[in-house]
Short mmCIF file of C-alpha atoms in Angstrom, two decimals:
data_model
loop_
_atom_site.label_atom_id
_atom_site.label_comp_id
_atom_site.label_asym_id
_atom_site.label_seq_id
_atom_site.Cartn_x
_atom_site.Cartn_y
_atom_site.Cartn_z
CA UNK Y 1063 -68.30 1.22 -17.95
CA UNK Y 1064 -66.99 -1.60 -20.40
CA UNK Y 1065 -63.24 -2.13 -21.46
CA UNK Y 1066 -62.44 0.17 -24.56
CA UNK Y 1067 -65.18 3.19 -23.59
CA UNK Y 1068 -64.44 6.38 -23.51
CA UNK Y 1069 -64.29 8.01 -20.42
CA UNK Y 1070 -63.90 11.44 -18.74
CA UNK Y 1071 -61.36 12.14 -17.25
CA UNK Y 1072 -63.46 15.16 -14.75
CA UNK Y 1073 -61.44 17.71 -15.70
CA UNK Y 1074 -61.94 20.97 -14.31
CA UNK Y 1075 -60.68 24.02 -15.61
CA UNK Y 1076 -57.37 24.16 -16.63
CA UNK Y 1077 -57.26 20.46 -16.86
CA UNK Y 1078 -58.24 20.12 -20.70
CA UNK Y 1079 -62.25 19.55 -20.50
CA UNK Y 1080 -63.04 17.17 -23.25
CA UNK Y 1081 -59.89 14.91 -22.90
CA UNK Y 1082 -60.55 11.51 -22.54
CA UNK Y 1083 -58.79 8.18 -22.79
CA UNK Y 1084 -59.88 4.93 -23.48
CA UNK Y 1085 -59.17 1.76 -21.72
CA UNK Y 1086 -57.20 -0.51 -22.81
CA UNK Y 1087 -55.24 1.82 -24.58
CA UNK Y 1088 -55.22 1.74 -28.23
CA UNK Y 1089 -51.89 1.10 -30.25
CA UNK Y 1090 -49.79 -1.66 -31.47
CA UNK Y 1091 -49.24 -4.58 -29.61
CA UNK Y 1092 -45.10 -5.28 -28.27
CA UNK Y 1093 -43.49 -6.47 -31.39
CA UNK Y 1094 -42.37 -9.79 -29.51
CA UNK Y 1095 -46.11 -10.64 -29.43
CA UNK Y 1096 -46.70 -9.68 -32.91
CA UNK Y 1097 -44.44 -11.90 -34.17
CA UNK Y 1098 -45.14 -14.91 -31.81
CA UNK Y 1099 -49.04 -14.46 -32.98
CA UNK Y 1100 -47.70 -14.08 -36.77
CA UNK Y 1101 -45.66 -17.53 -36.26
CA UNK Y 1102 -48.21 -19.08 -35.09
CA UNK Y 1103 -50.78 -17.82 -38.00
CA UNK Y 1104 -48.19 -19.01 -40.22
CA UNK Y 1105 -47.54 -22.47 -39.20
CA UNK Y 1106 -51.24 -23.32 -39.15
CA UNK Y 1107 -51.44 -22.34 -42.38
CA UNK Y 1108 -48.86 -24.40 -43.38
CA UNK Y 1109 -49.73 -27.28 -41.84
CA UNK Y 1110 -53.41 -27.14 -43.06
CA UNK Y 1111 -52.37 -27.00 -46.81
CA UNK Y 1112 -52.93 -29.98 -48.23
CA UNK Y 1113 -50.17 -29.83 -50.84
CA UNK Y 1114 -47.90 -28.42 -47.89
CA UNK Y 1115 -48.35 -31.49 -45.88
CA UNK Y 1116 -47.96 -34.07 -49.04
CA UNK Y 1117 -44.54 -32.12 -49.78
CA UNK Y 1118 -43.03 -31.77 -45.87
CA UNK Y 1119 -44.49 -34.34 -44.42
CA UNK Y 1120 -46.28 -37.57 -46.70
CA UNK Y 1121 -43.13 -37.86 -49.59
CA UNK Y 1122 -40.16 -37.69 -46.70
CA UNK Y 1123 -41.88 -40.45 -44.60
CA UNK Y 1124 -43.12 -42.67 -48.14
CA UNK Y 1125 -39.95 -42.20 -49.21
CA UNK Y 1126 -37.94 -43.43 -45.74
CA UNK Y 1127 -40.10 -46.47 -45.47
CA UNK Y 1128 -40.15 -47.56 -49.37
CA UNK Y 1129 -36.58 -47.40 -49.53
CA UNK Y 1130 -35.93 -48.92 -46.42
CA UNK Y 1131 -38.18 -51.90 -46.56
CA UNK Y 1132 -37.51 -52.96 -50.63
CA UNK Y 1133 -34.03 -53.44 -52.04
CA UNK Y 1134 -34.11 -51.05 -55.12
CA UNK Y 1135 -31.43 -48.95 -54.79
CA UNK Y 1136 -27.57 -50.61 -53.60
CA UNK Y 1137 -27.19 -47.63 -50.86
CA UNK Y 1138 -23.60 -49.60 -50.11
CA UNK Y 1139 -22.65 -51.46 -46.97
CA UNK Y 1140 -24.75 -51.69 -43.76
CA UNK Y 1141 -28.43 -51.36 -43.27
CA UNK Y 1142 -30.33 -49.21 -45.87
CA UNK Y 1143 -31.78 -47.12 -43.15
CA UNK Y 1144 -28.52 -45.85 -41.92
CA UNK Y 1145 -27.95 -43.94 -45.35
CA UNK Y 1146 -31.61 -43.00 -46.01
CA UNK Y 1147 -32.27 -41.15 -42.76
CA UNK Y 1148 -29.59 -38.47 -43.31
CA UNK Y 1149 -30.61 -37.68 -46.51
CA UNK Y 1150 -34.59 -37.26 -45.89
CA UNK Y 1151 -33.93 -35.27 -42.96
CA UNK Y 1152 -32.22 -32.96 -45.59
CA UNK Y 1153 -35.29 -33.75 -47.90
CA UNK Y 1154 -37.40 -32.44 -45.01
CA UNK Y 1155 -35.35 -29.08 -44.65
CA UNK Y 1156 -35.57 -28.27 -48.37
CA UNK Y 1157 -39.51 -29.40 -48.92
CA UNK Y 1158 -40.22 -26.76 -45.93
CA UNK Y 1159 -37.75 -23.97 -46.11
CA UNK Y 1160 -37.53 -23.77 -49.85
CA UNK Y 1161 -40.53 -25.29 -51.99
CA UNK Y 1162 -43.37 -24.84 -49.35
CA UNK Y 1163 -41.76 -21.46 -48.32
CA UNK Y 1164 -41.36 -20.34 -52.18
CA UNK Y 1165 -44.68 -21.68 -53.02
CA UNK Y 1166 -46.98 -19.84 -50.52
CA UNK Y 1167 -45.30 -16.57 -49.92
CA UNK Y 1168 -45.09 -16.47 -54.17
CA UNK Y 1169 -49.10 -16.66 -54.04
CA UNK Y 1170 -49.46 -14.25 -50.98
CA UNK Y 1171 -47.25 -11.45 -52.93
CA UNK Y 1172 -49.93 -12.21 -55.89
CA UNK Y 1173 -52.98 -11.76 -53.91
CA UNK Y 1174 -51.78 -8.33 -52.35
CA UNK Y 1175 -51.34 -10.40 -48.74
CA UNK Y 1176 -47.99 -9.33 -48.32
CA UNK Y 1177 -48.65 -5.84 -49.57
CA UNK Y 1178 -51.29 -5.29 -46.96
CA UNK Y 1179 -49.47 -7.47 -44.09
CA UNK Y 1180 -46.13 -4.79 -44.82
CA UNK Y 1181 -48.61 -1.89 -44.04
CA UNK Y 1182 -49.57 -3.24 -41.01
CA UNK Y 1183 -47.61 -2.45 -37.12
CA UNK Y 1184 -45.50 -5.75 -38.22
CA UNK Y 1185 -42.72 -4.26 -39.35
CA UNK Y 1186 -41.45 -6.20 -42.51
CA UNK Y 1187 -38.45 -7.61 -41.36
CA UNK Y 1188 -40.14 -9.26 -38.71
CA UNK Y 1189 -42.89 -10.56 -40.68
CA UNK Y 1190 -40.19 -12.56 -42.27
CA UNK Y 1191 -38.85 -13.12 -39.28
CA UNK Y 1192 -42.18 -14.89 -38.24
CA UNK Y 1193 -41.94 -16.50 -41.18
CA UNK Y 1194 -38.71 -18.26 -40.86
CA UNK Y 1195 -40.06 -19.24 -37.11
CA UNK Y 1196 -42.75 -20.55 -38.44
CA UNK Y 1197 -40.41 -22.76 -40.76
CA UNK Y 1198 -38.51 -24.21 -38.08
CA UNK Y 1199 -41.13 -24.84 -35.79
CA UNK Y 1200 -42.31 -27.24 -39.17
CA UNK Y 1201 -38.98 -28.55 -39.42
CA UNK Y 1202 -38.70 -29.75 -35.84
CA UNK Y 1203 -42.13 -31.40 -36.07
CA UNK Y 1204 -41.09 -32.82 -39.52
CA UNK Y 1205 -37.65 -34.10 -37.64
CA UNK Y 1206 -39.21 -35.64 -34.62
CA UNK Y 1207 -41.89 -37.90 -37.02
CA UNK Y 1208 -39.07 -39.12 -39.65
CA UNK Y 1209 -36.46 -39.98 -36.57
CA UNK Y 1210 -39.54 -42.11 -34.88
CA UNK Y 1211 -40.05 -43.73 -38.27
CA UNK Y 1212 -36.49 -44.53 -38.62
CA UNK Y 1213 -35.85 -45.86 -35.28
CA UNK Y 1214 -38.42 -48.19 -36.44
CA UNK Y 1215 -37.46 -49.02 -38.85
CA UNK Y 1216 -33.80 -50.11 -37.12
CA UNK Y 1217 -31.90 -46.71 -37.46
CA UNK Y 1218 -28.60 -46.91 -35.18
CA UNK Y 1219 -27.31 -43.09 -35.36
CA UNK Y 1220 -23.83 -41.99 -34.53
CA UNK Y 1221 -21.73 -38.70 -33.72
CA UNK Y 1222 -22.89 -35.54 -31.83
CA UNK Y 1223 -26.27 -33.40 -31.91
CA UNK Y 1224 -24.14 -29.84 -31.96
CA UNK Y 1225 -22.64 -30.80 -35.67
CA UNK Y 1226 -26.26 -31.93 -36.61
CA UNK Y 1227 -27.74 -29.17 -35.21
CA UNK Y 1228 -25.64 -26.48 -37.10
CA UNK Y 1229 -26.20 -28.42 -39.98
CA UNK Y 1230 -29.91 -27.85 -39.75
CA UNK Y 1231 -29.63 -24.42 -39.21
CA UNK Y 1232 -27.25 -23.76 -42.09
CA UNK Y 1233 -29.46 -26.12 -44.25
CA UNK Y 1234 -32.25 -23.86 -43.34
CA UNK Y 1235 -30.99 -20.79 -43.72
CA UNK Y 1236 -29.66 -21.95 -47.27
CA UNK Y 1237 -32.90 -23.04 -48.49
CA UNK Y 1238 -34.79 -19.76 -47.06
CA UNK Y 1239 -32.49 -17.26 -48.59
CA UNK Y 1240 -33.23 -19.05 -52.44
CA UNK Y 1241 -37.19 -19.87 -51.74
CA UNK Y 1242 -37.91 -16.21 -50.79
CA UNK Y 1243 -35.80 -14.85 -53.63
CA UNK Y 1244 -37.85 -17.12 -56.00
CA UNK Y 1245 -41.09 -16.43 -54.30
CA UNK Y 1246 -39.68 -12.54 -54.71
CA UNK Y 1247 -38.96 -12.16 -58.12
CA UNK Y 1248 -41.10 -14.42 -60.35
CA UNK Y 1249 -44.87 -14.94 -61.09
CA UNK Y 1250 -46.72 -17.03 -58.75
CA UNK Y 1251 -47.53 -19.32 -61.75
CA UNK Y 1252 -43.60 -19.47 -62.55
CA UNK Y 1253 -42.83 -20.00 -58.87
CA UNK Y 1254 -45.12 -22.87 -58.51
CA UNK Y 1255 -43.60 -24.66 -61.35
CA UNK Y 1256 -40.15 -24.34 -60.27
CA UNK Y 1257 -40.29 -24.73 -56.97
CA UNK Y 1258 -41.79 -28.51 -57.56
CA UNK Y 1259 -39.27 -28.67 -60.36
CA UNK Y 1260 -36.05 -28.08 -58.28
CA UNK Y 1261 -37.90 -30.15 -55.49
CA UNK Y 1262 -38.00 -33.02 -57.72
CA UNK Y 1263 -34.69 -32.34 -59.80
CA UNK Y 1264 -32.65 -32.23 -56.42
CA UNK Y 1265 -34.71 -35.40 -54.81
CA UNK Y 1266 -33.14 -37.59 -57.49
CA UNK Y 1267 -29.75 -35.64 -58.16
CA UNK Y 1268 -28.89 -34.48 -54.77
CA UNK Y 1269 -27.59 -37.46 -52.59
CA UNK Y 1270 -30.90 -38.12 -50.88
CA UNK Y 1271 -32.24 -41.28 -51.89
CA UNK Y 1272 -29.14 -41.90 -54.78
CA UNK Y 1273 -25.65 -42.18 -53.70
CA UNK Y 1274 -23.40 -39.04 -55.12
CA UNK Y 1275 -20.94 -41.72 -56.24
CA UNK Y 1276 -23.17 -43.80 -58.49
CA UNK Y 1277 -22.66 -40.41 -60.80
CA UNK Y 1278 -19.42 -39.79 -63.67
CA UNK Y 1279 -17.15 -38.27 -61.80
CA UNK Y 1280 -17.56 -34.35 -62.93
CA UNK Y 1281 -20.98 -34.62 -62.24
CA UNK Y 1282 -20.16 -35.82 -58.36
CA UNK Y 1283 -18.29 -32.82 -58.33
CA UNK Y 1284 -21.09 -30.37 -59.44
CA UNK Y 1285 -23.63 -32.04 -57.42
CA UNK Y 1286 -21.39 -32.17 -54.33
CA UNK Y 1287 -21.57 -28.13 -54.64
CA UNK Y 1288 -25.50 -27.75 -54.57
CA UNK Y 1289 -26.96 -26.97 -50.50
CA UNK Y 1290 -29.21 -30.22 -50.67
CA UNK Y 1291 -25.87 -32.49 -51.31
CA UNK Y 1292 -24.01 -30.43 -48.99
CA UNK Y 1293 -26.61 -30.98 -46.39
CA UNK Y 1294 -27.70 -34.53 -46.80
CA UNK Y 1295 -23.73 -36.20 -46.87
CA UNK Y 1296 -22.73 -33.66 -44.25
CA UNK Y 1297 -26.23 -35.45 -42.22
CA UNK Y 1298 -24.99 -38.70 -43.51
CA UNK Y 1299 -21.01 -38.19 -42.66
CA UNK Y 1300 -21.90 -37.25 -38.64
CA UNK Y 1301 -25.18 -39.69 -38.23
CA UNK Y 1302 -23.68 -42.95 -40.45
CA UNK Y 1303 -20.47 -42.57 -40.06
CA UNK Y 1304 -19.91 -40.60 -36.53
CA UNK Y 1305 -17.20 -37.75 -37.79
CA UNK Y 1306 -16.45 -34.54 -35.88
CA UNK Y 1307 -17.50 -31.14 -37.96
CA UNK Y 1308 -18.17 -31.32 -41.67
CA UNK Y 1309 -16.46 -28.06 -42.22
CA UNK Y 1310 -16.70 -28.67 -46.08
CA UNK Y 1311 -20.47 -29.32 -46.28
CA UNK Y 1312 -20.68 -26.53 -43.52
CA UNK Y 1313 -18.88 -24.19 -45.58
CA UNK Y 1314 -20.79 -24.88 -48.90
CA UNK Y 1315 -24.42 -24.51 -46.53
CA UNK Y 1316 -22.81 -21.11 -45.63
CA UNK Y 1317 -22.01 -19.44 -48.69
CA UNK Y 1318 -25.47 -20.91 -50.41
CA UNK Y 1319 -26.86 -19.03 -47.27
CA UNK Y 1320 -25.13 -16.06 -47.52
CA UNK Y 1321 -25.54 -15.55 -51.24
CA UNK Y 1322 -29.37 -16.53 -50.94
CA UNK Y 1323 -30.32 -14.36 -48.10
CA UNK Y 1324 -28.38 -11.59 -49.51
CA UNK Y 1325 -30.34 -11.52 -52.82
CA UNK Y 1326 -33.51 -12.49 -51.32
CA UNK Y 1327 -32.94 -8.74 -49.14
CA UNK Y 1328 -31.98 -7.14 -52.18
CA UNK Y 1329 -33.78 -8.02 -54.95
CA UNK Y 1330 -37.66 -9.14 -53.51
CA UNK Y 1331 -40.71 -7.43 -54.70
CA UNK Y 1332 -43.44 -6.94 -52.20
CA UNK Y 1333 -46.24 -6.40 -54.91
#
């Protein structure tokens, strides 16, 4: 008899006549499962979105070998490569974690995705879970192609993988917390727009390809506060110039995440 038939179980009497059981058994698969199958849904369908791959992968890499090859922007002593890499690694984060994120869970909420996806076994939390798995399995792709690229291009990296690492992480986390609360709380329309908006605003204003200190002075100080300024000179401070622990740029990636995440909990709209 196939897989998934009914079958009797040759009860007699007092044994329940009629009871069967079916084989495999039905119910939910183990959650762990779930939300490896979930992350991997995810990331394919991140990866084959056109506009997802022109925004995390296509502008980081265009931007790392323009700027590294012509001499348009003084990025100070030493070879231009040195102070680009840090900050489109940090480029990289943001484009995945915040405007791809923002941008495709905004239109899944519109389309009733997420409404049916939170009525499914997944339970919710780990549906974003999956998500945010699926953002740094990106990530680490997206890392791995810009670092060949910039070795090629003559990168010479200093100071130690733990400080990078955390920075990552915190730069992640940051950048999740704010996407999902856009992606949360306005139209899909609205989150579309802003998400590209920000993307672009923070490309030019946040220390990536610009140096903070060809700004007036207050404005250094402002932009020094935002997570994509925090991330890409805390990158730039360990990988250029070989320091310990950014605790400052650390510290500003932590309360960004903190305050992000926390809202995102509180305040997103499934439908």
């Amino acid at each position: 008899m196939s897989a998934g038939t009914k079958t009797g179980t040759g009860a007699g009497p007092g044994e329940g006549a009629g009871v069967g059981r079916y084989t495999p058994a039905p119910g939910a698969a183990p959650l762990s499962r779930m939300i490896a199958a979930q992350t991997a849904f995810e990331t394919k369908m991140l990866l084959r979105n056109g506009e997802q791959l022109l925004l995390t992968v296509i502008i980081p890499s265009l931007l790392l070998v323009l700027f590294s090859t012509v001499d348009i922007i003084d990025t100070g002593a030493g070879a231009s490569v040195d102070f680009l890499a840090p900050g489109v690694l940090a480029l990289a984060v943001m484009s995945t974690a915040f405007t791809g994120q923002a941008i495709a869970t905004g239109f899944e909420r519109r389309y009733g995705v997420l409404k049916r996806l939170g009525a499914s076994p997944l339970p919710r939390w780990a549906l974003m879970t999956a998500k945010t798995l699926s953002v740094l399995v990106t990530e680490v792709l997206q890392i791995v192609l810009l670092t060949v690229i910039a070795f090629a291009l003559g990168w010479s990296p200093e100071g130690g993988p733990f400080a990078v690492l955390l920075l990552l992480v915190l730069g992640t986390a940051a950048f999740s917390g704010l996407g999902l609360l856009m992606a949360g709380t306005l139209r899909a329309e609205a989150t579309l727009a802003a998400a590209n908006l920000v993307f672009v605003l923070l490309l030019v204003g946040g220390g990536v390809i610009v140096p903070l200190d060809k700004f007036p002075d207050t404005a250094q100080t402002l932009l020094g506060l935002l997570p994509i300024s925090a991330l890409s000179e805390g990158l730039r401070e360990v990988l250029q110039h070989g320091a310990g622990m950014p605790w400052g740029d650390l510290g500003v990636l932590a309360v960004w995440a903190v305050l992000g995440l926390g809202a995102a909990a509180r305040l997103f709209r499934w439908e």
